Structure formats: structure tokens, C-alpha cells
mmCIF file of C-alpha atoms and ligand atoms in Angstrom:
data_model
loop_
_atom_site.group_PDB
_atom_site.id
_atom_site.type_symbol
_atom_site.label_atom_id
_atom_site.label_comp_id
_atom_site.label_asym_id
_atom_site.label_seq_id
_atom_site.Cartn_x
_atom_site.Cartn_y
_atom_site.Cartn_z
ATOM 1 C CA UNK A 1 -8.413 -30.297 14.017
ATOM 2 C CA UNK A 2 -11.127 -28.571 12.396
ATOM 3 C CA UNK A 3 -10.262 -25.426 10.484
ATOM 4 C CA UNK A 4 -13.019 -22.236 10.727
ATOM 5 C CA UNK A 5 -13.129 -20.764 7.201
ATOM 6 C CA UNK A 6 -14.664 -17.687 9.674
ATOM 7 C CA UNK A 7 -10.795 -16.679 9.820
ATOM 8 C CA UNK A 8 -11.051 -15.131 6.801
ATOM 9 C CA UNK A 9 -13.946 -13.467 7.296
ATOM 10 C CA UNK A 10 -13.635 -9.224 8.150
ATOM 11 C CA UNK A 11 -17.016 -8.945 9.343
ATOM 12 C CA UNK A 12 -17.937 -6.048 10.877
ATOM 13 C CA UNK A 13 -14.237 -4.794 11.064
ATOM 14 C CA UNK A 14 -13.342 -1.018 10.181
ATOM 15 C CA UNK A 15 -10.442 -0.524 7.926
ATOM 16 C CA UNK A 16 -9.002 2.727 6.755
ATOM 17 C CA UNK A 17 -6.915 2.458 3.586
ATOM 18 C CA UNK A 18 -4.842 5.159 2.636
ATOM 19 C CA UNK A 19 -4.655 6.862 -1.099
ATOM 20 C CA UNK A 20 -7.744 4.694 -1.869
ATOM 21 C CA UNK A 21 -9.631 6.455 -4.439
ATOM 22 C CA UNK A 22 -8.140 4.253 -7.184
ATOM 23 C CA UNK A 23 -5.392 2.178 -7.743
ATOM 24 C CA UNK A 24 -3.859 -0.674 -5.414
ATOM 25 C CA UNK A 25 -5.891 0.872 -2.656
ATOM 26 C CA UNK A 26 -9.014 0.952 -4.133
ATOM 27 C CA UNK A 27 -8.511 -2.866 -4.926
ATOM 28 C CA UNK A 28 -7.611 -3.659 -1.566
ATOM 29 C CA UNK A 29 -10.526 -1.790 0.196
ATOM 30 C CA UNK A 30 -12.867 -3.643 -2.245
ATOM 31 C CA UNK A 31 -11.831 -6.842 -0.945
ATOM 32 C CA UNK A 32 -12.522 -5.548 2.342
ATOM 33 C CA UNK A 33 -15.460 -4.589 1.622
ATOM 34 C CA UNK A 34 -16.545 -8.089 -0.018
ATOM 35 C CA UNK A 35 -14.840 -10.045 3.122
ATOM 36 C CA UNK A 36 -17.427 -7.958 5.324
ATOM 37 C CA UNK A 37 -15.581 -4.622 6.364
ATOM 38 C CA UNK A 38 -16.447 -1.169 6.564
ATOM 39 C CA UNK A 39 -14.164 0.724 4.104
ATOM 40 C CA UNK A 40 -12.861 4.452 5.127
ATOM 41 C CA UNK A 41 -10.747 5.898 2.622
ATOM 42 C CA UNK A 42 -8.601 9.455 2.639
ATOM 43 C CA UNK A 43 -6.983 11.472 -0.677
ATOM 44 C CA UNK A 44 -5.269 14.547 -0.951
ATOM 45 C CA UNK A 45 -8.807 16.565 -2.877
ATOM 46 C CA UNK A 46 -12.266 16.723 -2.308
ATOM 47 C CA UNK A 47 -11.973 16.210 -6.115
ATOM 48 C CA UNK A 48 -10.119 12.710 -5.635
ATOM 49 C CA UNK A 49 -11.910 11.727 -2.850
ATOM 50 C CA UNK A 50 -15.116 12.319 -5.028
ATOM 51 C CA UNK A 51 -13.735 10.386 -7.636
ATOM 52 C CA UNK A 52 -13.314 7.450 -5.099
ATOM 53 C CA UNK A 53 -16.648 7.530 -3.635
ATOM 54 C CA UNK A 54 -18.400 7.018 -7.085
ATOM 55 C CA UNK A 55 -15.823 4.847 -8.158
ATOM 56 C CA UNK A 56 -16.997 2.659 -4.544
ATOM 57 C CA UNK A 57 -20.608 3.421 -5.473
ATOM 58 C CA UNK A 58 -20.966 1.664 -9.031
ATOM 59 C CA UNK A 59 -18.501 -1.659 -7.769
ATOM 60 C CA UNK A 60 -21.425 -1.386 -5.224
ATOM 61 C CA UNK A 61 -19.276 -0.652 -1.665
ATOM 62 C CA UNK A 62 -20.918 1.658 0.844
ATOM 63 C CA UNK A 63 -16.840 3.471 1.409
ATOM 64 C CA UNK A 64 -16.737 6.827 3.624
ATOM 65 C CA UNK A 65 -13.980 9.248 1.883
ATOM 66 C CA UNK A 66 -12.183 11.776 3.808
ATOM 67 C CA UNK A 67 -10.002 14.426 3.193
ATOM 68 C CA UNK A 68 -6.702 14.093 4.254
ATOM 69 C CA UNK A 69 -2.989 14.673 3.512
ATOM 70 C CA UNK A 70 -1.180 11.893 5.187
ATOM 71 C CA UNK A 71 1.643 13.694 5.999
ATOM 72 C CA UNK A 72 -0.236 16.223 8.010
ATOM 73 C CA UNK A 73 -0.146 15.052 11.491
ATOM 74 C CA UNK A 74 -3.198 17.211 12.369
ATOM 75 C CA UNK A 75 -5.682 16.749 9.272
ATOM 76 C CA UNK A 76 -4.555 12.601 10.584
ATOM 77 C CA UNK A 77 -5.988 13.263 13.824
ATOM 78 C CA UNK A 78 -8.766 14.361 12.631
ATOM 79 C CA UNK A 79 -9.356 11.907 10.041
ATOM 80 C CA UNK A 80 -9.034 8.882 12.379
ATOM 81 C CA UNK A 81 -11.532 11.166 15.232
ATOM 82 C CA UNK A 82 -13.783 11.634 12.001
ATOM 83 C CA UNK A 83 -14.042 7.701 10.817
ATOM 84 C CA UNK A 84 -14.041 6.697 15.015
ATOM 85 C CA UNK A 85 -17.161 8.963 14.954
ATOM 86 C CA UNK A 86 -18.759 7.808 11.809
ATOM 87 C CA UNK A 87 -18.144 4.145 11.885
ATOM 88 C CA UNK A 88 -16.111 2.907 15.264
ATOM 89 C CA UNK A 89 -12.581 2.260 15.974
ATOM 90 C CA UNK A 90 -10.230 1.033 13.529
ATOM 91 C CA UNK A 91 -9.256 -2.360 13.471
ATOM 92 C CA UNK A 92 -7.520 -2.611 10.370
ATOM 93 C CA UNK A 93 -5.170 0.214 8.674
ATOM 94 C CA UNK A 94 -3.212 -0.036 5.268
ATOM 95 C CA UNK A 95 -0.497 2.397 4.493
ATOM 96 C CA UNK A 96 -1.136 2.828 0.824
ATOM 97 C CA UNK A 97 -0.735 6.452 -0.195
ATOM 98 C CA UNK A 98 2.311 6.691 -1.549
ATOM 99 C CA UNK A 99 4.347 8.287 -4.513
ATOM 100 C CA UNK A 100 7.688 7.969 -6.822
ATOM 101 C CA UNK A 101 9.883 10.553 -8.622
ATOM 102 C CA UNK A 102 12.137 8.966 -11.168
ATOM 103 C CA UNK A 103 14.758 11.288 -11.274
ATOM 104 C CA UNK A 104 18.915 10.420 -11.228
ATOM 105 C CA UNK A 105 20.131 10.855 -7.659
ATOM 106 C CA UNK A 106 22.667 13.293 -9.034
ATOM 107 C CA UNK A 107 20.349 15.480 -10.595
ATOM 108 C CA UNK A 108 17.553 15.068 -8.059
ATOM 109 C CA UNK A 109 17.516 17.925 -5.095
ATOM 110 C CA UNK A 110 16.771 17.189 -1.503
ATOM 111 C CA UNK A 111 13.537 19.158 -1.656
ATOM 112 C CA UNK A 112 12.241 16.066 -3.844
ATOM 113 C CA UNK A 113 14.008 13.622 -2.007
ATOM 114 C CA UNK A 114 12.578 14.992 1.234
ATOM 115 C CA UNK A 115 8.859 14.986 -0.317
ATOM 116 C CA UNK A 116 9.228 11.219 -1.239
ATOM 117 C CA UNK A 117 10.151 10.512 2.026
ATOM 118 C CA UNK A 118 7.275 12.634 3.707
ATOM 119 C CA UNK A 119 4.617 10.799 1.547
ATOM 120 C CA UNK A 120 6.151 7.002 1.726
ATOM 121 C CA UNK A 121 7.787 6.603 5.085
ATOM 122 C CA UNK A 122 6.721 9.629 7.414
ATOM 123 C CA UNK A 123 3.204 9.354 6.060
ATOM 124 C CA UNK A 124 2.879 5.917 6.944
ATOM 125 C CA UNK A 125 4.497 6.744 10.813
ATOM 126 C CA UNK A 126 2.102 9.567 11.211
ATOM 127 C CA UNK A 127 -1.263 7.003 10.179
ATOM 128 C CA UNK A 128 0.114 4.488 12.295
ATOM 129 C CA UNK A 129 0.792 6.724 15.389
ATOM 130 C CA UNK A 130 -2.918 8.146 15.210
ATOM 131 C CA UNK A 131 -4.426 4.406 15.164
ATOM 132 C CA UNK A 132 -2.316 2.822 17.189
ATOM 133 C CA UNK A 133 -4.048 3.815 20.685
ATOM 134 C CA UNK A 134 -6.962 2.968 19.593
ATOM 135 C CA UNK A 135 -6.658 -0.558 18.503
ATOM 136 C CA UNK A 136 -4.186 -1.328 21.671
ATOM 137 C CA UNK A 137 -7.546 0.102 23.692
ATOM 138 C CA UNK A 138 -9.210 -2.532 21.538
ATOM 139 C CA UNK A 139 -7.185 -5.261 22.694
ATOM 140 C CA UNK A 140 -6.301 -6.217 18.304
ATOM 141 C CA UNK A 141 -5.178 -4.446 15.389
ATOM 142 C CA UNK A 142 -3.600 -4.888 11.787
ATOM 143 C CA UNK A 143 -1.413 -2.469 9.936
ATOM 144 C CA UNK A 144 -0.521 -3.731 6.826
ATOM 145 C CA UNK A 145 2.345 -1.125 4.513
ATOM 146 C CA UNK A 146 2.461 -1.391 1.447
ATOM 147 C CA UNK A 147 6.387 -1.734 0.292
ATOM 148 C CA UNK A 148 7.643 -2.786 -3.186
ATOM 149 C CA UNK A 149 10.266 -4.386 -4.725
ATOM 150 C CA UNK A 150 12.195 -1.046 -3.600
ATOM 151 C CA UNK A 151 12.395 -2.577 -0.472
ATOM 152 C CA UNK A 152 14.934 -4.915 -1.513
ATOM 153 C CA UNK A 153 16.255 -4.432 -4.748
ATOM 154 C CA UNK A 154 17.894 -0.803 -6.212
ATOM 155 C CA UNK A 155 17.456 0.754 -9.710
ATOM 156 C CA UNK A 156 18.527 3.703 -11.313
ATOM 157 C CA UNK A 157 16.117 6.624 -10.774
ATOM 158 C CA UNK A 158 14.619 6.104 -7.236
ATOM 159 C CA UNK A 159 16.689 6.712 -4.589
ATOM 160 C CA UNK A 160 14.399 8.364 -2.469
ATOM 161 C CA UNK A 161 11.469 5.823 -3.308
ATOM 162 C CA UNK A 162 13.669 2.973 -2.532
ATOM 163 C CA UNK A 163 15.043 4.688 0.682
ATOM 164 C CA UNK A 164 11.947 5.206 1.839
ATOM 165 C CA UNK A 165 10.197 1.712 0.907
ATOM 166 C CA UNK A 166 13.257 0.007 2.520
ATOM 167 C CA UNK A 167 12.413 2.311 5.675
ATOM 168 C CA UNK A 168 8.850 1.241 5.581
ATOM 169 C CA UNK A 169 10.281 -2.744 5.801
ATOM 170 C CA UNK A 170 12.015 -1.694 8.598
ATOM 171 C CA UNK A 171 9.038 0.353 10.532
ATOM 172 C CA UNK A 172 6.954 -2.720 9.700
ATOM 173 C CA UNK A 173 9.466 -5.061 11.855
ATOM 174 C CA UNK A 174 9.336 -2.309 14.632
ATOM 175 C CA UNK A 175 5.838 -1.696 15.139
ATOM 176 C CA UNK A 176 5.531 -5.186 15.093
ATOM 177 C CA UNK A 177 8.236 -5.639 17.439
ATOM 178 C CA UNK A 178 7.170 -2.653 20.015
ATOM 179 C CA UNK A 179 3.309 -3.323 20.096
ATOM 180 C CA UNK A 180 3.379 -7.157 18.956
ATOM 181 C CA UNK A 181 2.616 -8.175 22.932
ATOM 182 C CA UNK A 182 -0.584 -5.384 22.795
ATOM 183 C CA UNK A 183 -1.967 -7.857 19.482
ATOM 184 C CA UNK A 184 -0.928 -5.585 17.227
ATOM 185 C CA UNK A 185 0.101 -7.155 13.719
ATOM 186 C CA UNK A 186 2.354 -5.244 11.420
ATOM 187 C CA UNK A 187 2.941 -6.839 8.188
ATOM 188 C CA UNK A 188 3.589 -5.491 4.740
ATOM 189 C CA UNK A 189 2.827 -6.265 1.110
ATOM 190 C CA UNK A 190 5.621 -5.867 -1.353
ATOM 191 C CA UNK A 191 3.978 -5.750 -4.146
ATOM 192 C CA UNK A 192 6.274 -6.546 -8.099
ATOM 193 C CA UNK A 193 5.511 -4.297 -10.922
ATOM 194 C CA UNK A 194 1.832 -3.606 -11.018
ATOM 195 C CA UNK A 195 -0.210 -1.559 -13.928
ATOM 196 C CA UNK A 196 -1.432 1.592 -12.176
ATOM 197 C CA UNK A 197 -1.620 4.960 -12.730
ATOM 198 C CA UNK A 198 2.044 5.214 -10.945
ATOM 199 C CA UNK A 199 3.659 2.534 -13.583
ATOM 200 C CA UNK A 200 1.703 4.163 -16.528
ATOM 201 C CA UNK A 201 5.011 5.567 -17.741
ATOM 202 C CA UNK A 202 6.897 3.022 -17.448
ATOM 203 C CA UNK A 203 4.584 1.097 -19.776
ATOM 204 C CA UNK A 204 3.696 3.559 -22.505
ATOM 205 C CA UNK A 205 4.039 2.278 -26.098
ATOM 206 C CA UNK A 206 6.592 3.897 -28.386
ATOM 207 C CA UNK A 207 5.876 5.970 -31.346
ATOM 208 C CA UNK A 208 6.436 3.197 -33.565
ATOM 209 C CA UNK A 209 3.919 0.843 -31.710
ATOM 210 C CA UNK A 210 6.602 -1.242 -29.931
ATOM 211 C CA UNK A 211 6.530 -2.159 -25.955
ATOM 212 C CA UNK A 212 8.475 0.498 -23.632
ATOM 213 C CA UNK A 213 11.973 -1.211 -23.336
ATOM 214 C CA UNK A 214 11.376 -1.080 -19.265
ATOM 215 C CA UNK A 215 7.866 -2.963 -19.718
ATOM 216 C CA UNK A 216 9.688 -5.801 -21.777
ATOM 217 C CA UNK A 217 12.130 -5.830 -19.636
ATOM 218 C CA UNK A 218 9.908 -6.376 -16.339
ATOM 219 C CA UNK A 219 7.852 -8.763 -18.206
ATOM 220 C CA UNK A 220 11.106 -10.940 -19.248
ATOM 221 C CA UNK A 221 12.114 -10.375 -15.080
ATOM 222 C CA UNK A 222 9.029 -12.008 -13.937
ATOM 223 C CA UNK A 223 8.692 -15.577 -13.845
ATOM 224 C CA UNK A 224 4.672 -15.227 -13.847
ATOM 225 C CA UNK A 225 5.660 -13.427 -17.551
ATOM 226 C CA UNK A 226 3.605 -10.863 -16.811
ATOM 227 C CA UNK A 227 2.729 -7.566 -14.987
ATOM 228 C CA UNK A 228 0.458 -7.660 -12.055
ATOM 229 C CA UNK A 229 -2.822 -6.464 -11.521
ATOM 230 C CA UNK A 230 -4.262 -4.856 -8.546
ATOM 231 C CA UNK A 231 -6.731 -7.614 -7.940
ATOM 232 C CA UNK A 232 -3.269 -10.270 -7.363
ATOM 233 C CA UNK A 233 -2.982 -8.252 -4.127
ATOM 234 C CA UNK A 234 -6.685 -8.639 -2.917
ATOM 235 C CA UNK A 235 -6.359 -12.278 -1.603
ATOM 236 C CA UNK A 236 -2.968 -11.447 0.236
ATOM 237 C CA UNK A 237 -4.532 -8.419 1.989
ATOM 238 C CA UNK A 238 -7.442 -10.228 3.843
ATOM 239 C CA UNK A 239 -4.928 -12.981 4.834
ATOM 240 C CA UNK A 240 -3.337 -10.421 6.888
ATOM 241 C CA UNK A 241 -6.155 -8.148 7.483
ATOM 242 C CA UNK A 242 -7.775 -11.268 8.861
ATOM 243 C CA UNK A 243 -7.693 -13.285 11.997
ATOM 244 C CA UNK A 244 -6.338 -16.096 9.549
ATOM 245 C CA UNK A 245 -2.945 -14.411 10.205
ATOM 246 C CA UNK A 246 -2.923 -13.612 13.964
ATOM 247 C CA UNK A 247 0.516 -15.053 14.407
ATOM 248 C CA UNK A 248 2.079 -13.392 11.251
ATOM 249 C CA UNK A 249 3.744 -10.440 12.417
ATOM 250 C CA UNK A 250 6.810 -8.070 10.973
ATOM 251 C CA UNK A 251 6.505 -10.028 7.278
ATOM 252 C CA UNK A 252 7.040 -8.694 4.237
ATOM 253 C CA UNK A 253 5.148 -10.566 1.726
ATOM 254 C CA UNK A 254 6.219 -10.228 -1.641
ATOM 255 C CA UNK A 255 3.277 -10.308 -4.177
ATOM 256 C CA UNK A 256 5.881 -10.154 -7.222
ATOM 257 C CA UNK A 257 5.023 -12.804 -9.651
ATOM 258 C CA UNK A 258 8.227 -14.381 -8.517
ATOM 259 C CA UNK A 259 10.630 -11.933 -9.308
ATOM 260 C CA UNK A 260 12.686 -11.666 -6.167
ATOM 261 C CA UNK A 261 13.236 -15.476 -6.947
ATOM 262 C CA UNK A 262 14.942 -15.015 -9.951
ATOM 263 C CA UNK A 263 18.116 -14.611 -11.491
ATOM 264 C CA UNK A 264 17.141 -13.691 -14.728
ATOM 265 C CA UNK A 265 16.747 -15.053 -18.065
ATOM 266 C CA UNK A 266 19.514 -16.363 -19.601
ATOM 267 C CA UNK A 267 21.022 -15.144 -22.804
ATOM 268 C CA UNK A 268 19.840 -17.116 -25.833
HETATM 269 P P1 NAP B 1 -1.136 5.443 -7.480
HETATM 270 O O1 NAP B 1 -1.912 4.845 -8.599
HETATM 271 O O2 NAP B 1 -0.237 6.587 -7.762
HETATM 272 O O3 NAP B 1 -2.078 5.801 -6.218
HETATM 273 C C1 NAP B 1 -1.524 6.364 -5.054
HETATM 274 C C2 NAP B 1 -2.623 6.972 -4.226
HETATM 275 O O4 NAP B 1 -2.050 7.653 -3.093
HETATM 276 C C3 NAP B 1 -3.428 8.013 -4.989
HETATM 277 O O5 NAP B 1 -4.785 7.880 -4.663
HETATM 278 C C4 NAP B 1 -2.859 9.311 -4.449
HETATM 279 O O6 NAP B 1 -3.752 10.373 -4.540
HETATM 280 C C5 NAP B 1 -2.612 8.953 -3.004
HETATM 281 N N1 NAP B 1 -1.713 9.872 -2.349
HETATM 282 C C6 NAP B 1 -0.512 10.313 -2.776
HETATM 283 N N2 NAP B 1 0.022 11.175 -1.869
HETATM 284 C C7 NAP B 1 -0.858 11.242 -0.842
HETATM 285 C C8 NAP B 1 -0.873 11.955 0.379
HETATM 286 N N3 NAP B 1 0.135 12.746 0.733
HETATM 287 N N4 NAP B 1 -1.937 11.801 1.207
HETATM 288 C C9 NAP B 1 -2.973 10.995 0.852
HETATM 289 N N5 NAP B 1 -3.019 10.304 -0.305
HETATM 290 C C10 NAP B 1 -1.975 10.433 -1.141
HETATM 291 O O7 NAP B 1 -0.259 4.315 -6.855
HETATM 292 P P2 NAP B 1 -0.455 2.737 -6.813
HETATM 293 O O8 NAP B 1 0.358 2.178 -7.907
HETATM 294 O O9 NAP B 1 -1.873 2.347 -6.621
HETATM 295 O O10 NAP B 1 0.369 2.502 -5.482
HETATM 296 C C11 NAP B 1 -0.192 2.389 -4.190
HETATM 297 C C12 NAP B 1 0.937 2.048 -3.232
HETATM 298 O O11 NAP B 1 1.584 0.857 -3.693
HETATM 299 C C13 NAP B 1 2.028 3.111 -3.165
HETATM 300 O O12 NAP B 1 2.537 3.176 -1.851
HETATM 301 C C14 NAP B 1 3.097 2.570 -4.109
HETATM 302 O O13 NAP B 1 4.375 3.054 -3.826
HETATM 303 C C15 NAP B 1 2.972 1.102 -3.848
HETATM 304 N N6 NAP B 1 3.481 0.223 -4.909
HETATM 305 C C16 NAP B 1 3.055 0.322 -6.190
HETATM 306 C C17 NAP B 1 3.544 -0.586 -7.141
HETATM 307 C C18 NAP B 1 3.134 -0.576 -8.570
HETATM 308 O O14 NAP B 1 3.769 -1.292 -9.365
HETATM 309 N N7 NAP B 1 2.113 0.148 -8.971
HETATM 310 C C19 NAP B 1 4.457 -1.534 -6.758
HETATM 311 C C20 NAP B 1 4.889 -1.569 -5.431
HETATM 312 C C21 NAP B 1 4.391 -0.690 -4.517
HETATM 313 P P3 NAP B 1 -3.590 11.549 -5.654
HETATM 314 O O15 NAP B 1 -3.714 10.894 -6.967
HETATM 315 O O16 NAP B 1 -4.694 12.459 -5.301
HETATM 316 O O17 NAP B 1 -2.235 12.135 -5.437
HETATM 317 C C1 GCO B 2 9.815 1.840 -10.418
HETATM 318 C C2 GCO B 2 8.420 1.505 -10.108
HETATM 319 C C3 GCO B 2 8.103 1.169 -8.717
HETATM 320 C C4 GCO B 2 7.557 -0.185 -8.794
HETATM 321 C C5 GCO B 2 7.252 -0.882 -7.547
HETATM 322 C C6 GCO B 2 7.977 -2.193 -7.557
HETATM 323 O O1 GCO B 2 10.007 2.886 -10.998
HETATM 324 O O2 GCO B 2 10.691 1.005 -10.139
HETATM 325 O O3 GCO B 2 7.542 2.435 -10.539
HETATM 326 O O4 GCO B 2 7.088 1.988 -8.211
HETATM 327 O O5 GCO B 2 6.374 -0.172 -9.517
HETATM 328 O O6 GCO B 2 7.347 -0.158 -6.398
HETATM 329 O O7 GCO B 2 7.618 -2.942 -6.466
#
């Protein structure tokens, strides 16, 4: 049977992407934008979202920015009535924004527990809730969340991330499970360690020149020897953006240079 490379293709589509004014996001809404979409993008600022916009304008991508806090169900509202207006409905939405406090649980206080939460997991509900009607009006839409090795795996230091990334696997399965029959597809992308802003700590040299002993430590945990870049995501985001993946639904793939497969090195 003949195979329509057209699958791939996000022609015309409209795709809001969360947090997109640099990062993973910003990736992921320029491959959009090269597979044929038009890109919408929200931040916290005017300042970020200004940031974004030029950033969009010199890789040469026509993105809309919009202000918006995703964990304010009314700016959402309006942000999805705003893009609707400006470019159509949305066919394609990626929960992206999202943020981390390392802190030990025992020293951590529920205020910053409760924020982590807000931004990773209730954020992601509230998005999803406001784009939902429209794409089940449509007749097709894609939600793809963007989880992390959080959602399988503990460390010390993020509690709250990893309670609310594990939460996000689990909303994934259920919006795919409650609107699957409307041809809704809810997948996820768990990304490994990537170098963003958000890992920047976790990477920073020593004084004396040497690696961080967490970046050695994720490079030696990764079969692919390596930390990832936000580009390794760009190819798994139009599969499921894309009609290619119409019968993928509640997945979590893991873009994680093969970490989850792996025990670890052994001892020399
Ligand atoms: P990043 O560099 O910190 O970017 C996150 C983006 O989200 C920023 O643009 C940020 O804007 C925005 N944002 C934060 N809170 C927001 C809010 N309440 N409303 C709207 N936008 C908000 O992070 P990243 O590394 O690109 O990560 C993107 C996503 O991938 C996150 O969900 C993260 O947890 C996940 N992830 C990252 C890794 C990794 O290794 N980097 C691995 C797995 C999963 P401001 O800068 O203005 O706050
Ligand atoms: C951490 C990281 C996480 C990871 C990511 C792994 O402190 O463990 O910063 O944000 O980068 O989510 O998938």
C-alpha cells in the first residue's frame, strides 16, 4: 500500500505552544512552522513575549505572541478567543510552559510546592479545557504535554516537579481516554536531560574548570553519551502533531537518549 509522505505535513494547521519564547518550545513551534503551521505562542511578559517574536522573526517564522499566564483561567480564555480571532481554531496545542524548584522536600514549603503544581499540571488542565471545544467542534485535535523523565523516575530535590510531571502522564491518558472517540489525540513527550535555560544550573562549570558533578553524571546515565538538544524533540513533535499519528493516543514518548533503558554503567 502506498504511503502519503502528506502525513507529515501541518499545512495550514494552527498550533498554540505554550512558554514558547525560547527554549524547548521555541524549537518545537519552529518545526511547526517549517512542517507548514501557523505558530501562536503565550509568555508570562510583554517583555518575553517580545523576546520571542524577534527571536521567530530572524529564524524567519511569521509566530503571533500573546500574553498570557497559563495558570490564569481567564487571561486563557482570552488567549485562545484572541489566536481563534487572529488565525482560526486550534488544531494543535502543546503544553510547554512549565517550571522546577530544586529544593529538599523537607525544607521546601507548600506555597512552592503549590506554585509548581499551578504552572506544570493545573496550567496544562486549564490550556487544554479552553481548546478542547473547539477542536471537538472541529471534528480533530492534538494536545501534546510535555513530561520528563520526572514522570517516571524520582530524584532528590523535585518533589513537586516530579508530582506534577507524573500528574501530567496521567492527564495525558485521560484526555485521551475521555475525548479519544471526539478525534482528539493526547500524547506527551518526555523529554531526558536537555540544555536549556531550566538545566543551566545543573550544568555550570566549577571554579576550577571541571564539569558540574550532576552534568557528568547525566552524561555517564545516557546511553546516547550526551545531553539533548532542543532540536532532538522537533522530529517527535510533528509525528504527533501530525496526521502521521492519528491512531497514537495516551503515549508518552520518551525522547531521552535512552536513559529510561538503562541500568547504569557499571563500575570499572
Ligand atoms: P525553560 O527554558 O525554563 O522555558 C520554559 C518556558 O515556560 C519559558 O518561556 C517560561 O517563561 C514559560 N513559562 C513559565 N511559567 C509560565 C506560565 N505560568 N505561563 C506561561 N509561560 C510560562 O524550560 P525548557 O527547558 O524549555 O522546558 C520546557 C518544558 O519542558 C517544561 O515543561 C519543562 O518542565 C519540560 N522539560 C524540560 C527538560 C529539560 O531538560 N530542559 C526536560 C524534560 C521536560 P518565562 O521565562 O517568562 O518564565
Ligand atoms: C532535574 C531537571 C529536570 C529535567 C527533566 C528530565 O532537576 O531533574 O532539571 O527538569 O531536566 O525534566 O526529563
Amino acid at each position: 500500500m502506498a504511503f502519503d509522505m502528506n502525513k507529515f505535513s501541518l499545512e495550514g494547521k494552527v498550533a498554540l505552544v505554550t512558554g514558547a519564547s525560547y527554549g524547548i518550545g521555541f524549537a518545537i513551534a519552529s518545526a511547526f512552522a517549517a512542517a507548514g503551521a501557523k505558530i501562536a505562542f503565550n509568555d508570562r511578559t510583554q517583555e518575553a513575549v517580545d523576546r520571542g517574536l524577534a527571536s521567530y522573526k530572524e529564524a524567519g517564522i511569521e509566530a503571533h505572541g500573546y500574553v498570557a499566564d497559563v495558570t490564569d483561567e481567564d487571561a486563557v480564555a482570552q488567549l485562545v478567543k484572541d489566536i481563534e480571532r487572529d488565525l482560526g481554531t486550534i488544531d494543535i496545542l502543546v503544553n510547554n510552559a512549565g517550571i522546577i524548584k530544586r529544593i529538599p522536600m523537607l525544607e521546601m514549603s507548600a506555597k512552592d510546592f503549590r506554585q509548581v503544581i499551578d504552572v506544570d499540571l493545573n496550567g496544562p488542565f486549564i490550556v487544554s479545557k479552553a481548546v478542547l471545544p473547539g477542536m471537538i467542534k472541529k471534528g480533530h485535535g492534538k494536545i501534546i504535554n510535555i513530561c520528563s523523565m520526572m514522570s517516571e523516575l524520582g530524584r532528590e530535590t523535585v518533589s513537586a516537579y516530579a508530582a506534577a510531571k507524573g500528574g501530567l502522564k496521567m492527564l495525558t491518558r485521560n484526555i485521551c481516554s475521555e475525548y479519544g472517540e471526539a478525534n482528539i489525540q493526547c500524547n506527551a513527550i518526555g523529554p531526558g536531560y536537555i540544555a536549556t535555560p531550566q538545566t543551566a544550573p545543573l550544568r555550570e562549570r566549577q571554579p576550577d574548570g571541571s564539569r558540574h558533578p550532576f552534568d557528568a553524571f547525566i552524561v555517564a546515565k545516557t546511553p546516547a553519551a550526551r545531553w539533548g538538544t532542543p532540536e532532538d524533540l522537533q522530529g517527535p513533535a510533528v509525528f504527533l502533531a501530525s496526521d502521521a499519528s492519528d491512531f497514537v493516543n495516551g503515549l508518552v514518548l520518551y525522547v531521552d537518549g535512552g536513559i529510561l533503558a538503562y541500568i547504569g554503567k557499571q563500575p570499572q
